[in-house]
XYZ file of C-alpha atoms in Angstrom:
671
model
C 76.809 -39.049 -61.491
C 78.029 -39.690 -65.001
C 77.821 -43.411 -64.405
C 74.264 -43.142 -63.256
C 73.153 -41.158 -66.339
C 74.913 -43.592 -68.695
C 73.341 -46.561 -66.953
C 69.911 -45.028 -67.120
C 70.333 -44.230 -70.845
C 71.350 -47.783 -71.613
C 68.287 -49.124 -69.798
C 65.998 -46.781 -71.768
C 67.633 -47.857 -75.035
C 67.094 -51.539 -74.250
C 63.421 -50.931 -73.416
C 62.902 -48.995 -76.685
C 64.482 -51.807 -78.710
C 62.262 -54.357 -77.021
C 59.184 -52.240 -77.784
C 60.222 -51.624 -81.409
C 61.082 -55.266 -82.175
C 58.092 -56.609 -80.389
C 55.871 -54.202 -82.428
C 57.497 -55.355 -85.670
C 56.826 -58.948 -84.742
C 53.103 -58.297 -84.305
C 52.858 -56.580 -87.679
C 54.535 -59.293 -89.760
C 53.092 -62.473 -88.142
C 50.042 -61.929 -85.953
C 48.140 -59.105 -87.695
C 47.525 -60.803 -91.088
C 46.049 -63.885 -89.407
C 43.539 -61.786 -87.497
C 42.672 -59.866 -90.683
C 42.045 -63.004 -92.757
C 39.735 -64.635 -90.188
C 37.714 -61.477 -89.880
C 37.289 -61.164 -93.660
C 36.204 -64.798 -93.970
C 33.651 -64.281 -91.230
C 32.260 -61.195 -92.954
C 32.072 -62.948 -96.334
C 30.322 -65.977 -94.892
C 27.851 -63.828 -93.005
C 27.046 -61.821 -96.148
C 26.432 -65.114 -97.978
C 24.068 -66.360 -95.264
C 22.214 -63.022 -95.251
C 21.906 -63.170 -99.061
C 23.824 -59.908 -99.436
C 25.126 -61.096 -102.769
C 26.979 -57.961 -103.895
C 28.780 -57.695 -100.577
C 29.678 -61.406 -100.489
C 30.959 -61.198 -104.076
C 33.247 -58.293 -103.148
C 34.560 -59.959 -99.989
C 35.270 -63.343 -101.610
C 37.031 -61.585 -104.498
C 39.285 -59.845 -101.952
C 39.963 -63.103 -100.136
C 41.048 -64.728 -103.384
C 43.815 -62.104 -103.659
C 45.387 -63.393 -100.455
C 48.899 -64.644 -101.341
C 49.939 -68.284 -101.076
C 46.390 -69.710 -100.993
C 46.221 -73.495 -101.002
C 43.744 -75.361 -103.290
C 41.377 -76.154 -100.428
C 41.129 -72.552 -99.237
C 40.907 -71.259 -102.781
C 38.067 -73.717 -103.524
C 36.099 -72.431 -100.520
C 36.475 -68.817 -101.617
C 35.655 -69.652 -105.249
C 32.510 -71.496 -104.141
C 31.322 -68.435 -102.214
C 32.120 -66.294 -105.236
C 30.298 -68.665 -107.634
C 27.173 -68.582 -105.451
C 27.351 -64.776 -105.323
C 27.801 -64.525 -109.093
C 24.833 -66.813 -109.689
C 22.510 -64.790 -107.468
C 23.545 -61.561 -109.201
C 22.603 -63.125 -112.569
C 26.206 -63.492 -113.717
C 26.012 -67.062 -114.991
C 29.160 -66.745 -117.102
C 31.434 -65.979 -114.128
C 29.540 -68.408 -111.881
C 30.194 -71.239 -114.338
C 33.831 -70.173 -114.808
C 34.382 -70.157 -111.025
C 32.890 -73.651 -110.672
C 35.007 -75.032 -113.507
C 38.094 -73.545 -111.842
C 37.148 -75.233 -108.555
C 36.745 -78.594 -110.282
C 40.162 -78.253 -111.958
C 42.137 -77.288 -108.829
C 40.217 -79.518 -106.408
C 38.687 -82.592 -108.164
C 37.039 -83.795 -104.934
C 34.683 -80.794 -105.179
C 33.152 -82.318 -108.325
C 30.919 -84.255 -105.922
C 29.590 -81.048 -104.350
C 25.839 -81.018 -105.119
C 25.335 -77.278 -104.578
C 27.960 -76.423 -107.203
C 26.533 -78.924 -109.698
C 23.062 -77.542 -109.144
C 24.264 -73.980 -109.879
C 26.101 -75.233 -112.966
C 22.869 -76.898 -114.184
C 20.822 -73.719 -113.670
C 23.457 -71.653 -115.483
C 23.492 -74.097 -118.384
C 19.688 -73.977 -118.499
C 19.748 -70.188 -118.723
C 22.551 -70.021 -121.303
C 21.853 -73.065 -123.480
C 18.269 -74.145 -122.790
C 16.547 -77.060 -121.078
C 17.759 -79.946 -123.244
C 21.478 -79.241 -122.741
C 20.994 -78.768 -119.007
C 18.914 -81.965 -118.770
C 21.611 -83.970 -120.531
C 24.206 -82.631 -118.076
C 22.196 -83.515 -114.970
C 21.229 -86.930 -116.379
C 24.915 -87.706 -116.958
C 25.538 -86.892 -113.299
C 22.748 -89.250 -112.239
C 24.162 -92.094 -114.327
C 27.880 -91.482 -113.638
C 29.072 -94.406 -111.523
C 32.314 -92.547 -110.737
C 30.412 -89.918 -108.736
C 29.489 -90.554 -105.125
C 25.988 -91.818 -104.352
C 24.905 -88.730 -102.384
C 25.507 -86.509 -105.402
C 23.734 -88.905 -107.785
C 20.727 -89.203 -105.479
C 20.388 -85.432 -105.091
C 20.707 -84.968 -108.845
C 18.093 -87.680 -109.469
C 15.435 -86.056 -107.274
C 16.302 -82.625 -108.654
C 15.799 -83.828 -112.236
C 12.535 -85.520 -111.226
C 11.259 -82.289 -109.663
C 12.479 -80.316 -112.671
C 10.197 -82.361 -114.937
C 7.266 -82.073 -112.540
C 7.510 -78.287 -112.494
C 7.251 -78.364 -116.283
C 4.169 -80.634 -115.958
C 6.026 -83.500 -117.640
C 4.915 -86.293 -115.324
C 5.654 -89.095 -117.788
C 9.189 -87.788 -118.465
C 9.745 -87.580 -114.705
C 8.764 -91.240 -114.299
C 10.852 -92.410 -117.261
C 13.947 -90.555 -116.016
C 13.715 -92.286 -112.628
C 13.209 -95.647 -114.322
C 16.373 -95.200 -116.398
C 18.433 -94.010 -113.431
C 17.258 -96.855 -111.174
C 18.478 -99.379 -113.753
C 21.985 -97.928 -113.301
C 21.798 -97.655 -109.511
C 23.926 -100.009 -107.357
C 21.803 -102.688 -105.685
C 22.785 -101.544 -102.187
C 21.416 -98.051 -102.851
C 18.010 -98.955 -104.331
C 16.304 -98.927 -100.916
C 17.742 -95.473 -100.204
C 16.475 -94.201 -103.554
C 12.980 -95.534 -102.795
C 12.914 -93.895 -99.364
C 14.250 -90.604 -100.738
C 11.550 -90.549 -103.414
C 8.846 -91.370 -100.852
C 10.015 -88.562 -98.508
C 10.185 -86.199 -101.474
C 6.637 -87.074 -102.620
C 5.234 -86.588 -99.128
C 6.187 -82.921 -99.389
C 4.541 -82.412 -102.788
C 0.991 -81.145 -103.241
C -1.615 -83.865 -103.789
C -2.453 -82.580 -107.277
C 1.092 -83.387 -108.433
C 0.757 -86.852 -106.945
C -2.516 -87.397 -108.823
C -0.847 -86.360 -112.073
C 1.962 -88.836 -111.472
C -0.532 -91.571 -110.613
C -2.341 -91.020 -113.912
C 0.907 -91.717 -115.763
C 1.731 -94.941 -113.926
C 1.304 -97.929 -116.231
C 2.263 -100.557 -113.638
C 2.708 -100.979 -109.896
C 5.345 -103.687 -110.124
C 8.476 -101.647 -110.828
C 10.271 -98.496 -109.702
C 9.331 -95.645 -109.594
C 5.622 -96.455 -110.158
C 5.524 -98.700 -107.085
C 6.757 -95.871 -104.826
C 4.556 -93.250 -106.523
C 1.396 -95.347 -106.120
C 2.332 -96.327 -102.567
C 2.864 -92.654 -101.688
C -0.465 -91.691 -103.267
C -2.536 -94.278 -101.379
C -0.572 -93.828 -98.153
C -1.177 -90.069 -98.100
C -4.824 -90.553 -99.133
C -5.461 -92.876 -96.188
C -3.105 -91.553 -93.509
C -5.564 -89.155 -91.887
C -8.868 -90.342 -93.354
C -10.513 -93.584 -92.154
C -13.143 -93.298 -94.922
C -10.454 -93.935 -97.550
C -8.697 -96.648 -95.579
C -10.491 -99.812 -96.862
C -9.821 -98.886 -100.490
C -6.274 -97.638 -99.877
C -5.375 -100.604 -97.707
C -6.098 -103.039 -100.540
C -3.985 -101.004 -102.959
C -1.083 -100.673 -100.513
C -1.143 -104.406 -99.791
C -1.266 -105.150 -103.508
C 1.866 -103.055 -104.088
C 3.695 -104.763 -101.217
C 2.796 -108.208 -102.574
C 4.635 -107.437 -105.795
C 7.904 -107.743 -103.775
C 9.588 -105.053 -105.881
C 10.318 -102.641 -103.009
C 13.796 -102.992 -101.472
C 13.226 -100.846 -98.371
C 11.452 -102.276 -95.319
C 10.046 -98.809 -94.595
C 6.929 -99.380 -96.718
C 5.712 -102.529 -94.976
C 6.370 -100.844 -91.613
C 4.208 -97.873 -92.648
C 1.294 -100.154 -93.610
C 1.624 -102.026 -90.317
C 1.399 -98.730 -88.434
C -1.788 -97.787 -90.305
C -3.286 -101.231 -89.677
C -2.735 -100.705 -85.945
C -4.397 -97.302 -86.252
C -7.407 -98.155 -88.468
C -7.624 -101.964 -88.355
C -7.757 -104.413 -91.294
C -10.826 -103.411 -93.340
C -13.465 -105.453 -95.104
C -15.581 -104.103 -97.957
C -19.021 -105.347 -99.025
C -20.759 -104.862 -102.371
C -24.365 -105.818 -103.139
C -25.518 -107.227 -106.475
C -29.274 -107.076 -107.135
C -29.597 -109.422 -110.110
C -32.369 -111.326 -111.906
C -31.385 -114.919 -111.103
C -34.772 -116.177 -112.232
C -37.370 -114.893 -114.672
C -36.876 -113.551 -118.235
C -33.523 -111.854 -117.538
C -31.981 -114.740 -115.552
C -29.376 -115.546 -118.221
C -27.957 -112.018 -117.995
C -28.064 -112.053 -114.189
C -26.055 -115.267 -113.929
C -23.508 -113.987 -116.456
C -22.981 -110.824 -114.379
C -22.671 -112.943 -111.242
C -20.025 -115.103 -112.922
C -17.876 -112.049 -113.753
C -18.351 -110.599 -110.261
C -17.258 -113.876 -108.630
C -14.108 -114.001 -110.751
C -13.261 -110.423 -109.753
C -13.814 -111.228 -106.066
C -11.578 -114.299 -106.286
C -8.820 -112.292 -107.993
C -8.994 -109.448 -105.458
C -8.937 -111.838 -102.507
C -5.839 -113.477 -103.986
C -4.279 -110.029 -103.982
C -5.052 -109.722 -100.275
C -8.190 -107.593 -100.413
C -10.978 -108.576 -98.038
C -14.132 -108.235 -100.105
C -17.657 -109.580 -99.616
C -20.351 -109.762 -102.288
C -23.983 -110.071 -101.257
C -26.111 -111.365 -104.162
C -29.888 -110.820 -104.067
C -32.308 -112.235 -106.622
C -34.394 -109.293 -107.833
C -37.181 -111.743 -108.803
C -37.525 -113.194 -105.308
C -40.582 -112.215 -103.252
C -38.601 -110.578 -100.430
C -35.777 -108.888 -102.347
C -36.642 -105.469 -100.891
C -36.323 -106.772 -97.324
C -33.052 -108.543 -98.144
C -31.669 -105.356 -99.646
C -32.662 -103.270 -96.621
C -30.944 -105.762 -94.283
C -27.685 -105.912 -96.265
C -24.728 -103.982 -94.840
C -23.190 -103.017 -98.193
C -23.587 -99.389 -99.251
C -22.992 -99.842 -103.012
C -25.558 -101.759 -105.047
C -25.022 -102.989 -108.606
C -28.241 -103.505 -110.571
C -31.114 -104.024 -111.072
C -31.643 -104.548 -114.804
C -35.427 -104.439 -115.284
C -37.061 -100.945 -115.328
C -39.907 -102.071 -113.037
C -37.346 -103.104 -110.397
C -35.718 -99.671 -110.598
C -39.147 -98.130 -110.004
C -39.505 -100.281 -106.886
C -36.239 -98.846 -105.571
C -37.763 -95.352 -105.598
C -41.162 -96.505 -104.333
C -39.503 -97.954 -101.241
C -37.035 -95.024 -100.822
C -34.132 -97.451 -101.060
C -32.033 -94.831 -102.868
C -31.825 -92.998 -99.516
C -30.229 -96.050 -97.877
C -27.891 -97.297 -100.628
C -25.933 -95.944 -103.582
C -27.313 -97.567 -106.732
C -25.375 -98.121 -109.960
C -27.981 -99.614 -112.246
C -27.421 -101.877 -115.240
C -29.886 -99.995 -117.408
C -29.443 -97.584 -120.379
C -31.785 -94.989 -118.891
C -31.820 -93.707 -115.318
C -34.123 -91.190 -113.677
C -32.283 -88.473 -111.711
C -28.890 -89.750 -112.909
C -26.027 -88.322 -110.855
C -28.387 -87.018 -108.159
C -30.145 -89.940 -106.508
C -29.004 -92.889 -108.616
C -26.160 -93.616 -111.047
C -25.678 -95.597 -114.248
C -23.223 -98.394 -114.970
C -24.463 -99.344 -118.429
C -24.205 -97.940 -121.994
C -26.932 -95.479 -122.970
C -28.656 -94.817 -126.278
C -26.681 -91.576 -126.511
C -23.441 -93.507 -126.122
C -24.415 -95.580 -129.164
C -25.252 -92.568 -131.324
C -22.162 -90.621 -130.230
C -19.931 -93.530 -131.249
C -21.513 -93.500 -134.731
C -21.415 -89.725 -135.164
C -17.846 -89.333 -133.888
C -16.549 -91.937 -136.327
C -18.570 -90.716 -139.310
C -17.826 -87.023 -138.878
C -14.241 -86.996 -137.624
C -12.822 -90.148 -139.217
C -14.858 -90.711 -142.384
C -15.532 -87.051 -143.168
C -19.306 -87.564 -143.434
C -21.527 -84.558 -142.743
C -24.893 -85.401 -144.386
C -27.125 -87.950 -142.652
C -30.584 -89.418 -143.093
C -32.743 -91.150 -140.479
C -35.130 -93.932 -141.447
C -36.889 -95.104 -138.319
C -39.713 -97.533 -137.437
C -42.976 -96.101 -136.126
C -42.460 -97.597 -132.676
C -41.364 -96.122 -129.342
C -37.770 -97.353 -129.637
C -37.351 -96.075 -133.193
C -38.897 -92.688 -132.374
C -36.724 -92.308 -129.269
C -33.495 -93.159 -131.123
C -34.371 -90.824 -134.015
C -35.007 -88.010 -131.543
C -31.672 -88.590 -129.747
C -29.820 -88.677 -133.092
C -31.303 -85.281 -134.004
C -30.392 -83.882 -130.566
C -26.825 -85.155 -130.696
C -26.114 -83.950 -134.223
C -27.232 -80.446 -133.212
C -24.588 -80.454 -130.468
C -22.068 -77.620 -130.898
C -19.356 -80.280 -130.845
C -20.183 -81.071 -134.469
C -20.375 -77.454 -135.688
C -16.942 -77.614 -137.285
C -17.958 -80.718 -139.258
C -21.165 -79.088 -140.615
C -23.003 -82.287 -139.693
C -26.712 -82.153 -140.460
C -29.720 -84.378 -141.084
C -30.934 -83.912 -144.674
C -33.428 -86.798 -144.735
C -35.962 -87.906 -142.128
C -38.655 -90.512 -142.672
C -40.550 -93.163 -140.701
C -41.899 -96.502 -141.854
C -44.578 -98.887 -140.510
C -42.567 -101.483 -138.576
C -45.114 -104.261 -139.017
C -45.974 -103.674 -142.691
C -43.000 -104.781 -144.844
C -44.979 -104.253 -148.056
C -44.617 -100.491 -147.644
C -40.899 -100.491 -146.901
C -39.807 -100.300 -150.551
C -41.958 -97.231 -151.148
C -40.537 -95.580 -148.018
C -36.951 -96.194 -149.123
C -37.799 -94.757 -152.562
C -39.308 -91.666 -150.944
C -36.224 -91.188 -148.735
C -34.043 -91.384 -151.857
C -36.249 -88.863 -153.656
C -37.639 -91.423 -156.129
C -41.225 -91.821 -157.292
C -41.699 -95.582 -156.927
C -44.249 -97.034 -159.328
C -44.682 -100.494 -157.902
C -48.414 -100.561 -157.257
C -49.962 -103.962 -157.659
C -46.586 -105.677 -157.842
C -44.892 -107.813 -155.278
C -41.514 -106.126 -155.018
C -38.551 -108.461 -154.492
C -35.483 -106.274 -153.982
C -33.172 -109.287 -154.239
C -34.451 -110.320 -157.672
C -32.018 -109.527 -160.481
C -34.867 -109.475 -163.005
C -36.770 -106.712 -161.272
C -33.840 -104.392 -160.593
C -34.431 -101.110 -162.329
C -30.976 -100.960 -163.886
C -32.139 -98.849 -166.781
C -33.503 -96.061 -164.617
C -31.473 -92.957 -163.744
C -32.282 -91.963 -160.182
C -31.207 -88.692 -158.543
C -28.255 -88.892 -156.182
C -29.365 -88.667 -152.527
C -28.390 -85.593 -150.546
C -26.944 -87.693 -147.721
C -24.045 -90.146 -147.364
C -25.164 -92.237 -144.383
C -28.497 -93.600 -143.140
C -29.276 -94.285 -139.497
C -31.843 -97.118 -139.111
C -32.660 -97.741 -135.413
C -34.361 -101.111 -135.699
C -33.693 -104.799 -135.076
C -31.286 -106.530 -137.416
C -33.950 -108.969 -138.619
C -35.998 -106.056 -140.038
C -33.011 -104.147 -141.355
C -31.922 -107.298 -143.142
C -35.075 -106.992 -145.248
C -34.922 -103.170 -145.484
C -31.437 -102.446 -146.848
C -31.808 -104.443 -150.122
C -34.315 -101.788 -151.307
C -31.507 -99.216 -151.432
C -29.674 -101.458 -153.890
C -32.900 -102.053 -155.838
C -32.886 -98.319 -156.492
C -29.211 -98.406 -157.505
C -27.839 -96.752 -154.371
C -24.869 -98.879 -153.153
C -22.676 -96.033 -151.836
C -24.388 -95.213 -148.537
C -23.049 -96.019 -145.093
C -25.669 -97.848 -143.013
C -25.611 -97.004 -139.304
C -27.398 -99.040 -136.686
C -27.771 -99.421 -132.923
C -26.296 -102.221 -130.794
C -29.344 -104.314 -131.844
C -27.478 -105.007 -135.090
C -25.175 -107.416 -133.273
C -25.748 -110.537 -135.369
C -24.464 -114.086 -134.993
C -26.366 -115.733 -137.838
C -24.531 -116.279 -141.158
C -25.088 -113.913 -144.084
C -25.518 -114.849 -147.719
C -23.006 -113.568 -150.272
C -25.618 -111.055 -151.480
C -26.200 -109.831 -147.908
C -22.458 -109.426 -147.397
C -22.490 -107.062 -150.353
C -25.433 -105.128 -148.887
C -23.819 -104.747 -145.456
C -20.253 -104.038 -146.587
C -20.620 -100.387 -145.484
C -22.510 -101.121 -142.261
C -21.511 -100.204 -138.703
C -22.967 -100.502 -135.247
C -21.668 -99.801 -131.709
C -21.030 -102.235 -128.875
C -19.450 -102.321 -125.388
C -17.559 -105.602 -125.813
C -14.577 -106.293 -128.085
C -13.352 -109.910 -128.121
C -9.789 -109.040 -129.135
C -9.350 -106.126 -126.740
C -5.603 -106.009 -125.864
C -6.205 -104.488 -122.408
C -4.666 -106.260 -119.407
C -8.089 -106.533 -117.747
C -9.642 -108.302 -120.751
C -6.735 -110.759 -120.856
C -7.031 -111.357 -117.115
C -10.774 -112.017 -117.378
C -10.344 -114.568 -120.148
C -7.434 -116.170 -118.271
C -9.618 -116.621 -115.176
C -12.425 -118.069 -117.292
C -10.039 -120.495 -119.007
C -8.574 -121.649 -115.690
C -12.033 -122.401 -114.340
C -13.356 -123.858 -117.629
C -16.185 -121.305 -117.822
C -16.124 -120.498 -121.517
C -15.566 -117.244 -123.367
C -15.902 -113.755 -121.975
C -18.746 -111.524 -123.135
C -20.216 -108.159 -122.235
C -22.368 -109.398 -119.351
C -19.502 -111.297 -117.712
C -17.268 -108.261 -118.185
C -19.973 -106.043 -116.656
C -19.895 -108.002 -113.386
C -16.097 -108.316 -113.484
C -15.520 -104.595 -113.980
C -18.228 -103.537 -111.525
C -16.596 -105.348 -108.598
C -13.055 -104.353 -109.558
C -14.003 -100.723 -110.173
C -15.673 -100.137 -106.812
C -12.947 -102.060 -105.023
C -10.475 -99.595 -106.572
C -12.321 -96.456 -105.387
C -12.247 -94.739 -102.007
C -15.130 -96.265 -100.086
C -18.433 -94.659 -101.056
C -21.135 -94.345 -98.436
C -24.633 -92.913 -98.197
C -23.418 -89.998 -96.061
C -21.596 -88.525 -99.034
C -23.343 -85.787 -101.003
C -24.058 -86.514 -104.687
C -21.449 -83.928 -105.698
C -18.802 -85.719 -103.624
C -19.710 -89.036 -105.265
C -19.596 -87.383 -108.698
C -16.157 -85.910 -107.939
C -14.805 -89.339 -106.973
C -16.265 -90.926 -110.111
C -14.913 -88.157 -112.322
C -11.381 -88.677 -110.995
C -11.501 -92.444 -111.577
C -10.388 -92.231 -115.201
C -7.288 -94.431 -115.033
C -9.089 -97.703 -114.275
C -8.193 -100.669 -116.500
C -11.496 -101.775 -118.041
C -12.166 -105.158 -119.643
C -15.172 -103.764 -121.560
C -15.446 -100.335 -123.225
C -14.276 -97.704 -120.718
C -16.701 -95.627 -118.648
C -16.273 -92.048 -117.513
C -18.467 -89.706 -115.475
C -18.761 -85.940 -115.817
C -19.070 -83.397 -113.005
C -22.853 -84.016 -112.902
C -22.407 -87.755 -112.424
C -23.687 -88.619 -115.918
C -21.973 -91.716 -117.280
C -20.566 -92.150 -120.787
C -19.252 -95.392 -122.200
C -16.854 -95.030 -125.117
C -18.259 -97.796 -127.296
C -16.451 -99.703 -130.031
C -17.693 -99.849 -133.634
C -18.168 -103.076 -135.555
C -19.330 -104.157 -138.997
C -22.145 -106.658 -139.431
C -19.661 -108.626 -141.559
C -16.969 -108.850 -138.868
C -16.341 -112.240 -137.311
C -15.408 -112.596 -133.638
C -16.268 -108.940 -133.102
C -13.269 -107.409 -134.861
C -13.253 -103.621 -134.864
C -14.608 -101.799 -137.897
C -11.879 -101.456 -140.537
C -12.259 -97.812 -141.561
C -9.680 -97.930 -144.360
C -11.369 -100.977 -145.851
C -14.875 -99.501 -145.945
C -13.549 -96.184 -147.294
C -11.857 -98.107 -150.090
C -15.054 -100.062 -150.848
C -17.142 -96.895 -150.935
C -14.663 -95.059 -153.136
C -14.767 -97.931 -155.651
C -18.583 -98.054 -155.558
C -18.838 -94.300 -156.164
C -16.530 -94.667 -159.143
C -18.538 -97.567 -160.600
C -21.826 -95.791 -159.930
C -20.633 -92.680 -161.730
C -19.664 -94.755 -164.780
C -23.098 -96.454 -164.738
C -24.956 -93.148 -164.472
C -22.985 -91.613 -167.321
C -23.558 -94.711 -169.454
C -27.336 -94.664 -168.822
C -27.436 -90.951 -169.506
C -25.660 -91.386 -172.849
C -27.948 -94.271 -173.837
C -31.003 -92.209 -172.977
C -29.747 -89.264 -175.027
C -29.159 -91.564 -178.033
C -32.654 -93.021 -177.709
C -34.215 -89.556 -177.654
C -32.402 -88.370 -180.817
C -34.944 -87.634 -183.590
C -34.058 -87.754 -187.318
């Protein structure tokens, strides 16, 4: 019995020891492992659910786990840094990231951490410091390519969000120059995929800031723009196809993706062909101008076809007997011309404006922007060029108008008065203080008219007045100073040549003389005439020394084909063809507002002549250049030079007036 009890007790004791020791083993080895895994899971879940306060607390607790290795510690610190950042604690977020980088250098290539560090730096130190940091990452050849590529696109997007399109482009250009050759294709594809996700307005802004299509990133930006514009719209395809092919021909893209994308679209939409119609006077009184326009158009067509664009030009002689029938039978939707007003009238009489879209080479267009459009400088363009320069650059606010009693002179005087009353000039106090007409065909009365405009009683009855004669100059007279500083004379240069000397006859050499484009003069001037016209200016659409790429290209094409020098009419044809080849294809089914919208957006075209623009109503404006009658080879008006001349003349005139006044006072002294 005793043996049995003892035996049983021993067995119980052994079982208890096994239970106790086995329980101790679970507590010291197994339990902590289960606890750590559970905490990590909770922390990660809180991070994913954006429960930032909870994730911050859990990762802080995990970091207190003893004997953490650098890898585990880095993971916990990253979770903590993200939590700090999203609870607006940039100081601790940055400190956590710096700690990670010090204990685990491989984490320096972690894009998410670098992005948070950038945003913290931006908040604490401003944009410039943060930009410098991210740019260093992009250019650091010791960092892995994935990090540099992510940083590059992030910086690009950062500039776009601040509406700094040009800075965005320049940053990519700098980074690409420091990108390994084997990664350039990847960078191009990444940018393309990034741009596809952006809104089209951002793409348009980038396109406006592209100065070339032959280098990165402009080549990818322009490709993306035209690809997206054409991808789902067959109407835009002919225009976009030519631009896409032009970019590919530059051979500056490293990725094969871009040529594959164009091939896919060609299979979808086909290879397009565009046709333009030119209705030109190839015979009759305007034939010279018509052939000049045709020359420029042919050069543009040749250049575009060399670039891979399929373009047809149908030329119709507007002086042929069946030009209306030829125009009706042509397949082109866009018509350039005609020039003569009576031909434009015929367009409306035959309802041709309902079948084609007309861009006429005429200064005045009926129903402009509604049924027909203008591709030619207007009278208003001429007067605006004069007024803008005089008021804003020369500081002139008082004007006089001396106009011939003819339709042209009356019309130009009326437009000048309308334009100067525009609210645009309110801040300049511009006003017309003198207005007078003269008989265009009676030169004998011109001297009297000039005297009247200057406020002088001219006593020249019975005398043949020669304003150029030194003997008959009234040097001893003291005339009142005019209440204007510039005179607008809308007449031919041959008449003005005989008119302006009268101002000097009446001792008034300080006035600016403003004229229309009719003042363009190729005949030589005498030394006396050069003095008279030293303060002259007139507007024009063609500048011989224009540094634009299009002007250089035009002259280069003319030189290569031995066709002489470029001029306005050649440039008109050249720019017309190039401009409409660069637009989404216009067709008669479009509403006038849609056409006007397309024209209004086409403000980045490279013109060889003075640039055109269209407003929301489809009214064209050409920003004309200003020239002096004295300028050779159509050099631009030298504003500093004429200001200097006028300042000197005012000084000399003041001395003369004071001298005459003193002499007169001495003569009138009575003893």
